[in-house]
Tab-separated table of C-alpha atoms in Angstrom:
chain	number	residue	atom	x	y	z
A	1	UNK	CA	-48.247	11.018	54.776
A	2	UNK	CA	-50.048	13.760	56.636
A	3	UNK	CA	-53.540	12.876	57.864
A	4	UNK	CA	-55.560	14.921	55.384
A	5	UNK	CA	-54.351	14.820	51.833
A	6	UNK	CA	-55.434	17.123	49.030
A	7	UNK	CA	-57.727	15.831	46.318
A	8	UNK	CA	-58.282	16.893	42.727
A	9	UNK	CA	-61.843	17.803	43.698
A	10	UNK	CA	-60.630	20.272	46.313
A	11	UNK	CA	-58.202	21.817	43.833
A	12	UNK	CA	-60.977	22.208	41.254
A	13	UNK	CA	-63.104	24.036	43.824
A	14	UNK	CA	-60.174	26.301	44.709
A	15	UNK	CA	-59.673	27.052	41.013
A	16	UNK	CA	-63.369	27.936	40.699
A	17	UNK	CA	-63.101	30.274	43.687
A	18	UNK	CA	-60.000	31.932	42.181
A	19	UNK	CA	-61.859	32.572	38.911
A	20	UNK	CA	-64.830	34.086	40.744
A	21	UNK	CA	-62.479	36.322	42.734
A	22	UNK	CA	-60.726	37.380	39.515
A	23	UNK	CA	-64.043	38.477	37.970
A	24	UNK	CA	-65.002	40.185	41.219
A	25	UNK	CA	-61.794	42.227	41.403
A	26	UNK	CA	-62.089	43.319	37.750
A	27	UNK	CA	-65.714	44.304	38.292
A	28	UNK	CA	-64.983	46.188	41.525
A	29	UNK	CA	-62.079	48.068	39.952
A	30	UNK	CA	-64.299	49.584	37.267
A	31	UNK	CA	-66.306	51.657	39.709
A	32	UNK	CA	-65.169	54.728	41.549
A	33	UNK	CA	-64.976	53.550	45.145
A	34	UNK	CA	-62.605	56.301	46.163
A	35	UNK	CA	-60.082	55.284	48.793
A	36	UNK	CA	-61.942	52.019	49.270
A	37	UNK	CA	-60.972	50.690	45.827
A	38	UNK	CA	-57.371	49.913	46.801
A	39	UNK	CA	-58.557	48.232	50.007
A	40	UNK	CA	-61.051	46.088	48.064
A	41	UNK	CA	-58.455	45.148	45.423
A	42	UNK	CA	-55.912	44.180	48.100
A	43	UNK	CA	-58.470	42.251	50.163
A	44	UNK	CA	-59.368	40.162	47.108
A	45	UNK	CA	-55.689	39.672	46.202
A	46	UNK	CA	-54.878	38.512	49.741
A	47	UNK	CA	-57.814	36.070	49.639
A	48	UNK	CA	-56.598	34.656	46.323
A	49	UNK	CA	-53.049	34.419	47.662
A	50	UNK	CA	-54.256	32.628	50.802
A	51	UNK	CA	-56.147	30.074	48.693
A	52	UNK	CA	-53.059	29.415	46.564
A	53	UNK	CA	-50.712	29.153	49.554
A	54	UNK	CA	-52.983	27.011	51.717
A	55	UNK	CA	-54.221	24.587	49.031
A	56	UNK	CA	-52.031	24.586	45.916
A	57	UNK	CA	-48.847	25.008	47.953
A	58	UNK	CA	-49.986	22.389	50.490
A	59	UNK	CA	-49.376	24.577	53.546
A	60	UNK	CA	-52.739	23.391	54.904
A	61	UNK	CA	-51.589	19.800	54.615
A	62	UNK	CA	-47.987	20.351	55.630
A	63	UNK	CA	-46.057	20.718	58.840
A	64	UNK	CA	-46.131	23.670	61.213
A	65	UNK	CA	-42.572	24.604	60.312
A	66	UNK	CA	-43.654	25.315	56.746
A	67	UNK	CA	-46.460	27.561	57.992
A	68	UNK	CA	-43.976	29.497	60.147
A	69	UNK	CA	-41.444	29.832	57.306
A	70	UNK	CA	-44.122	30.960	54.850
A	71	UNK	CA	-45.494	33.421	57.390
A	72	UNK	CA	-42.045	34.796	58.217
A	73	UNK	CA	-41.529	35.939	54.633
A	74	UNK	CA	-44.653	38.105	54.774
A	75	UNK	CA	-43.832	39.344	58.261
A	76	UNK	CA	-40.491	40.687	57.003
A	77	UNK	CA	-42.191	42.230	54.004
A	78	UNK	CA	-44.639	43.947	56.355
A	79	UNK	CA	-41.730	45.286	58.439
A	80	UNK	CA	-40.181	46.732	55.263
A	81	UNK	CA	-43.410	48.395	54.130
A	82	UNK	CA	-44.449	49.742	57.523
A	83	UNK	CA	-40.922	50.901	58.374
A	84	UNK	CA	-40.511	52.890	55.188
A	85	UNK	CA	-44.026	54.337	55.287
A	86	UNK	CA	-43.400	55.634	58.809
A	87	UNK	CA	-40.977	57.982	57.112
A	88	UNK	CA	-42.957	59.069	54.057
A	89	UNK	CA	-46.296	59.254	55.853
A	90	UNK	CA	-44.991	61.566	58.553
A	91	UNK	CA	-42.831	63.912	56.458
A	92	UNK	CA	-45.303	66.789	56.346
A	93	UNK	CA	-46.536	66.473	59.900
A	94	UNK	CA	-44.216	69.050	61.418
A	95	UNK	CA	-45.043	72.685	60.750
A	96	UNK	CA	-42.599	75.122	59.194
A	97	UNK	CA	-41.673	73.051	56.125
B	1	UNK	CA	-44.709	4.080	53.720
B	2	UNK	CA	-43.961	0.552	52.535
B	3	UNK	CA	-47.553	-0.631	52.514
B	4	UNK	CA	-48.440	2.014	49.955
B	5	UNK	CA	-47.259	-0.242	47.126
B	6	UNK	CA	-50.128	-0.779	44.713
B	7	UNK	CA	-49.837	-2.972	41.637
B	8	UNK	CA	-46.715	-3.943	39.768
B	9	UNK	CA	-45.441	-0.399	39.096
B	10	UNK	CA	-43.523	1.192	41.913
B	11	UNK	CA	-44.676	4.738	42.442
B	12	UNK	CA	-42.326	7.688	42.318
B	13	UNK	CA	-42.266	8.079	46.086
B	14	UNK	CA	-40.861	4.589	46.581
B	15	UNK	CA	-38.172	4.998	43.987
B	16	UNK	CA	-37.044	8.232	45.600
B	17	UNK	CA	-33.385	7.808	46.548
B	18	UNK	CA	-32.793	8.198	50.277
B	19	UNK	CA	-29.665	10.278	50.780
B	20	UNK	CA	-27.283	9.125	53.491
B	21	UNK	CA	-27.736	12.138	55.749
B	22	UNK	CA	-31.456	11.467	56.241
B	23	UNK	CA	-32.963	8.766	58.422
B	24	UNK	CA	-36.309	8.393	56.667
B	25	UNK	CA	-37.820	9.425	53.348
B	26	UNK	CA	-40.393	11.506	55.207
B	27	UNK	CA	-37.613	13.459	56.885
B	28	UNK	CA	-35.922	13.981	53.518
B	29	UNK	CA	-39.246	15.118	52.051
B	30	UNK	CA	-39.873	17.617	54.861
B	31	UNK	CA	-36.347	19.011	54.592
B	32	UNK	CA	-36.739	19.521	50.843
B	33	UNK	CA	-40.072	21.314	51.321
B	34	UNK	CA	-38.732	23.515	54.089
B	35	UNK	CA	-35.630	24.381	52.064
B	36	UNK	CA	-37.806	25.436	49.145
B	37	UNK	CA	-39.853	27.660	51.430
B	38	UNK	CA	-36.677	29.357	52.655
B	39	UNK	CA	-35.825	30.107	49.031
B	40	UNK	CA	-39.356	31.393	48.405
B	41	UNK	CA	-39.062	33.649	51.463
B	42	UNK	CA	-35.985	35.268	49.899
B	43	UNK	CA	-37.989	35.640	46.681
B	44	UNK	CA	-40.783	37.381	48.587
B	45	UNK	CA	-38.244	39.908	49.853
B	46	UNK	CA	-36.615	40.192	46.418
B	47	UNK	CA	-39.945	41.187	44.878
B	48	UNK	CA	-40.831	42.978	48.105
B	49	UNK	CA	-38.273	45.714	47.481
B	50	UNK	CA	-39.966	46.564	44.180
B	51	UNK	CA	-43.388	46.421	45.780
B	52	UNK	CA	-41.965	48.906	48.281
B	53	UNK	CA	-41.034	51.135	45.337
B	54	UNK	CA	-44.587	50.863	44.043
B	55	UNK	CA	-45.991	51.690	47.472
B	56	UNK	CA	-43.816	54.802	47.609
B	57	UNK	CA	-44.869	56.004	44.143
B	58	UNK	CA	-48.548	55.326	44.796
B	59	UNK	CA	-48.334	57.013	48.176
B	60	UNK	CA	-46.638	60.096	46.758
B	61	UNK	CA	-48.488	60.429	43.439
B	62	UNK	CA	-51.799	58.528	43.728
B	63	UNK	CA	-53.402	60.433	40.842
B	64	UNK	CA	-50.485	59.664	38.551
B	65	UNK	CA	-50.678	55.916	39.211
B	66	UNK	CA	-54.452	55.847	38.692
B	67	UNK	CA	-54.259	57.777	35.440
B	68	UNK	CA	-51.284	55.880	34.006
B	69	UNK	CA	-52.913	52.555	34.963
B	70	UNK	CA	-55.801	53.323	32.600
B	71	UNK	CA	-53.351	53.190	29.700
B	72	UNK	CA	-52.488	49.517	30.263
B	73	UNK	CA	-54.178	46.718	28.336
B	74	UNK	CA	-56.703	45.583	30.931
B	75	UNK	CA	-58.231	42.851	28.740
B	76	UNK	CA	-54.873	41.203	28.022
B	77	UNK	CA	-53.898	41.571	31.682
B	78	UNK	CA	-57.130	39.900	32.800
B	79	UNK	CA	-56.746	37.039	30.317
B	80	UNK	CA	-53.184	36.525	31.501
B	81	UNK	CA	-54.339	36.357	35.125
B	82	UNK	CA	-56.841	33.674	34.152
B	83	UNK	CA	-54.160	31.764	32.237
B	84	UNK	CA	-51.743	31.835	35.170
B	85	UNK	CA	-54.337	30.888	37.808
B	86	UNK	CA	-55.496	27.990	35.642
B	87	UNK	CA	-51.925	26.854	35.018
B	88	UNK	CA	-51.410	26.822	38.775
B	89	UNK	CA	-54.428	24.516	39.157
B	90	UNK	CA	-53.046	22.145	36.509
B	91	UNK	CA	-49.632	22.246	38.201
B	92	UNK	CA	-51.225	21.319	41.540
B	93	UNK	CA	-53.014	18.447	39.789
B	94	UNK	CA	-49.682	17.382	38.232
B	95	UNK	CA	-47.992	17.161	41.634
B	96	UNK	CA	-50.947	15.156	42.930
B	97	UNK	CA	-50.707	12.728	39.996
B	98	UNK	CA	-46.946	12.353	40.487
B	99	UNK	CA	-47.524	11.557	44.167
B	100	UNK	CA	-50.007	8.867	43.129
B	101	UNK	CA	-47.382	7.364	40.843
B	102	UNK	CA	-49.264	8.233	37.653
B	103	UNK	CA	-46.158	9.598	36.047
B	104	UNK	CA	-47.436	9.828	32.467
B	105	UNK	CA	-50.497	11.841	33.485
B	106	UNK	CA	-48.235	13.989	35.662
B	107	UNK	CA	-45.878	14.566	32.728
B	108	UNK	CA	-48.834	15.681	30.621
B	109	UNK	CA	-50.045	18.068	33.335
B	110	UNK	CA	-46.575	19.607	33.646
B	111	UNK	CA	-46.281	19.961	29.874
B	112	UNK	CA	-49.669	21.725	29.741
B	113	UNK	CA	-48.575	24.005	32.587
B	114	UNK	CA	-45.391	24.892	30.677
B	115	UNK	CA	-47.457	25.543	27.552
B	116	UNK	CA	-49.725	27.920	29.483
B	117	UNK	CA	-46.600	29.680	30.709
B	118	UNK	CA	-45.608	30.173	27.074
B	119	UNK	CA	-49.103	31.522	26.298
B	120	UNK	CA	-48.690	33.957	29.192
B	121	UNK	CA	-45.344	35.156	27.839
B	122	UNK	CA	-46.706	35.581	24.300
B	123	UNK	CA	-49.630	37.673	25.584
B	124	UNK	CA	-47.210	39.650	27.762
B	125	UNK	CA	-44.971	40.307	24.755
B	126	UNK	CA	-47.958	41.483	22.712
B	127	UNK	CA	-48.895	43.799	25.538
B	128	UNK	CA	-45.356	45.177	25.782
B	129	UNK	CA	-45.273	45.975	22.091
B	130	UNK	CA	-48.650	47.743	22.384
B	131	UNK	CA	-47.583	49.782	25.408
B	132	UNK	CA	-44.247	50.672	23.801
B	133	UNK	CA	-46.056	51.454	20.538
B	134	UNK	CA	-48.168	53.988	22.413
B	135	UNK	CA	-44.941	55.664	23.516
B	136	UNK	CA	-44.835	54.731	27.192
B	137	UNK	CA	-41.407	53.129	27.318
B	138	UNK	CA	-39.565	54.846	30.181
B	139	UNK	CA	-36.874	57.117	28.847
B	140	UNK	CA	-38.842	57.653	25.654
B	141	UNK	CA	-42.171	58.558	27.223
B	142	UNK	CA	-44.592	60.745	25.379
B	143	UNK	CA	-46.739	62.920	27.617
B	144	UNK	CA	-49.939	61.173	28.630
B	145	UNK	CA	-53.241	62.422	27.328
B	146	UNK	CA	-55.652	62.553	30.271
B	147	UNK	CA	-58.374	59.933	29.903
B	148	UNK	CA	-61.994	60.428	30.929
B	149	UNK	CA	-61.179	62.470	33.993
B	150	UNK	CA	-64.145	64.607	35.010
B	151	UNK	CA	-62.998	68.156	35.603
B	152	UNK	CA	-60.004	67.652	33.309
B	153	UNK	CA	-56.688	68.571	34.831
B	154	UNK	CA	-53.438	66.723	34.689
B	155	UNK	CA	-54.062	63.209	36.071
B	156	UNK	CA	-55.638	64.741	39.151
B	157	UNK	CA	-52.226	64.909	40.808
B	158	UNK	CA	-51.505	68.239	42.383
B	159	UNK	CA	-48.225	69.536	43.663
B	160	UNK	CA	-47.974	71.492	46.886
B	161	UNK	CA	-48.657	74.803	45.175
B	162	UNK	CA	-51.812	73.368	43.624
B	163	UNK	CA	-50.262	73.028	40.158
B	164	UNK	CA	-49.813	69.858	38.133
B	165	UNK	CA	-46.953	67.401	38.613
B	166	UNK	CA	-45.799	66.646	35.089
B	167	UNK	CA	-43.598	63.770	34.047
B	168	UNK	CA	-44.290	61.454	36.942
B	169	UNK	CA	-46.267	58.992	34.827
B	170	UNK	CA	-42.888	57.709	33.735
B	171	UNK	CA	-42.396	56.399	37.291
B	172	UNK	CA	-45.443	54.196	36.850
B	173	UNK	CA	-44.176	52.761	33.579
B	174	UNK	CA	-40.754	52.108	35.120
B	175	UNK	CA	-42.535	50.095	37.795
B	176	UNK	CA	-44.734	48.385	35.203
B	177	UNK	CA	-41.798	47.238	33.074
B	178	UNK	CA	-39.508	46.269	35.960
B	179	UNK	CA	-42.187	44.425	37.937
B	180	UNK	CA	-43.743	42.565	35.024
B	181	UNK	CA	-40.339	42.040	33.383
B	182	UNK	CA	-38.888	40.418	36.474
B	183	UNK	CA	-42.043	38.366	36.833
B	184	UNK	CA	-41.874	37.300	33.171
B	185	UNK	CA	-38.266	36.204	33.742
B	186	UNK	CA	-39.502	33.978	36.565
B	187	UNK	CA	-42.221	32.583	34.308
B	188	UNK	CA	-39.625	31.832	31.615
B	189	UNK	CA	-37.403	29.982	34.130
B	190	UNK	CA	-40.472	28.060	35.303
B	191	UNK	CA	-41.360	27.065	31.730
B	192	UNK	CA	-37.857	25.666	31.186
B	193	UNK	CA	-37.958	23.727	34.483
B	194	UNK	CA	-41.434	22.354	33.780
B	195	UNK	CA	-40.631	21.317	30.230
B	196	UNK	CA	-37.514	19.484	31.470
B	197	UNK	CA	-39.426	17.745	34.266
B	198	UNK	CA	-42.270	16.744	31.937
B	199	UNK	CA	-39.696	15.143	29.650
B	200	UNK	CA	-38.026	13.232	32.515
B	201	UNK	CA	-41.368	12.125	33.994
B	202	UNK	CA	-42.105	9.980	30.936
B	203	UNK	CA	-40.261	7.215	32.772
B	204	UNK	CA	-41.510	6.134	36.226
B	205	UNK	CA	-38.118	6.600	37.871
B	206	UNK	CA	-37.035	9.550	35.787
B	207	UNK	CA	-37.155	12.173	38.482
B	208	UNK	CA	-37.313	12.672	42.228
B	209	UNK	CA	-40.771	13.484	43.557
B	210	UNK	CA	-39.327	16.258	45.699
B	211	UNK	CA	-38.077	17.994	42.562
B	212	UNK	CA	-41.584	17.883	41.088
B	213	UNK	CA	-43.075	19.218	44.340
B	214	UNK	CA	-40.577	22.038	44.664
B	215	UNK	CA	-40.994	23.091	41.052
B	216	UNK	CA	-44.715	23.160	41.794
B	217	UNK	CA	-44.094	25.457	44.769
B	218	UNK	CA	-41.986	27.716	42.556
B	219	UNK	CA	-44.722	27.905	39.917
B	220	UNK	CA	-47.389	28.729	42.499
B	221	UNK	CA	-45.130	31.442	43.878
B	222	UNK	CA	-44.832	33.005	40.407
B	223	UNK	CA	-48.638	32.904	40.250
B	224	UNK	CA	-48.793	34.506	43.689
B	225	UNK	CA	-46.668	37.472	42.614
B	226	UNK	CA	-48.958	38.046	39.635
B	227	UNK	CA	-52.045	37.934	41.883
B	228	UNK	CA	-50.715	41.145	43.457
B	229	UNK	CA	-49.208	42.713	40.337
B	230	UNK	CA	-52.476	42.504	38.424
B	231	UNK	CA	-54.695	44.677	40.648
B	232	UNK	CA	-51.865	47.074	41.581
B	233	UNK	CA	-50.832	47.795	37.989
B	234	UNK	CA	-53.873	47.151	35.817
B	235	UNK	CA	-56.772	47.926	38.136
B	236	UNK	CA	-55.429	51.012	39.915
B	237	UNK	CA	-57.653	53.458	38.037
B	238	UNK	CA	-61.381	52.961	37.654
B	239	UNK	CA	-62.716	53.406	34.134
B	240	UNK	CA	-66.455	53.927	34.656
């Protein structure tokens, strides 16, 4: 067993936090925040995801290898997104098109 | 590990069969967890390609995505998010109970989780029929009526010449059906796995604890995908 084990109490708190974040993201989405609205929605989604990964998926209680493997998946996803957006974001930068 | 034995019933961990290529049960447990994470990493990239598609469409036609998003059933989507997040909590509790050797309680938790998965799918199906009923099925798309957009215009998306970009709302509904459809398929697989495990967990030695854990990881992953799908699809356009 790893030193700190999860408890039902902790999970209940995490669930409560997830519900609050859900209400928050719905509320925030209903107002016109301009460009900020996507950033807010993603920030809340990432927070929810982190709670699920760290607590429900036991990454917090698990070994370092698991943390690295879980992180690697998102690193590769980031490479995909950033790599492709390099292209689309810069298409109209050069004059004469 | 051996001094964990409490009472007459052996817990699931102790009855876990140690395969010959592992030295200890802990090592076997870690290998199973790590293997599952490798699979989940491939799943992240599998869904990642479609998220890339979404990113492209939203980058290229932000107004179209925002306008089309307003035509989705936000109430049903929100309820479904709540259902899935709650099911994830019950799943986590189920794994905890299985680890403590309380196999009957664990079986119940897994059965409830599976049931919530079914509820999710029923709500999703209702939503699909509503969206299709409104004529937004890609390939058969009716033109969108602009909703509550001050200044009117066509979804607020302008082409280079300053004119409207018609027809691109279909891109959003392609993404909506492919992303949620693929996700729903994962939910359906999860429901089948969970129902099977709940059935086997009736008996104390019915199932390996690692299988319960890894199914839990899978279910949380399905929840994780939805956590991103929900704001990107349903909450893209503000309504006030």
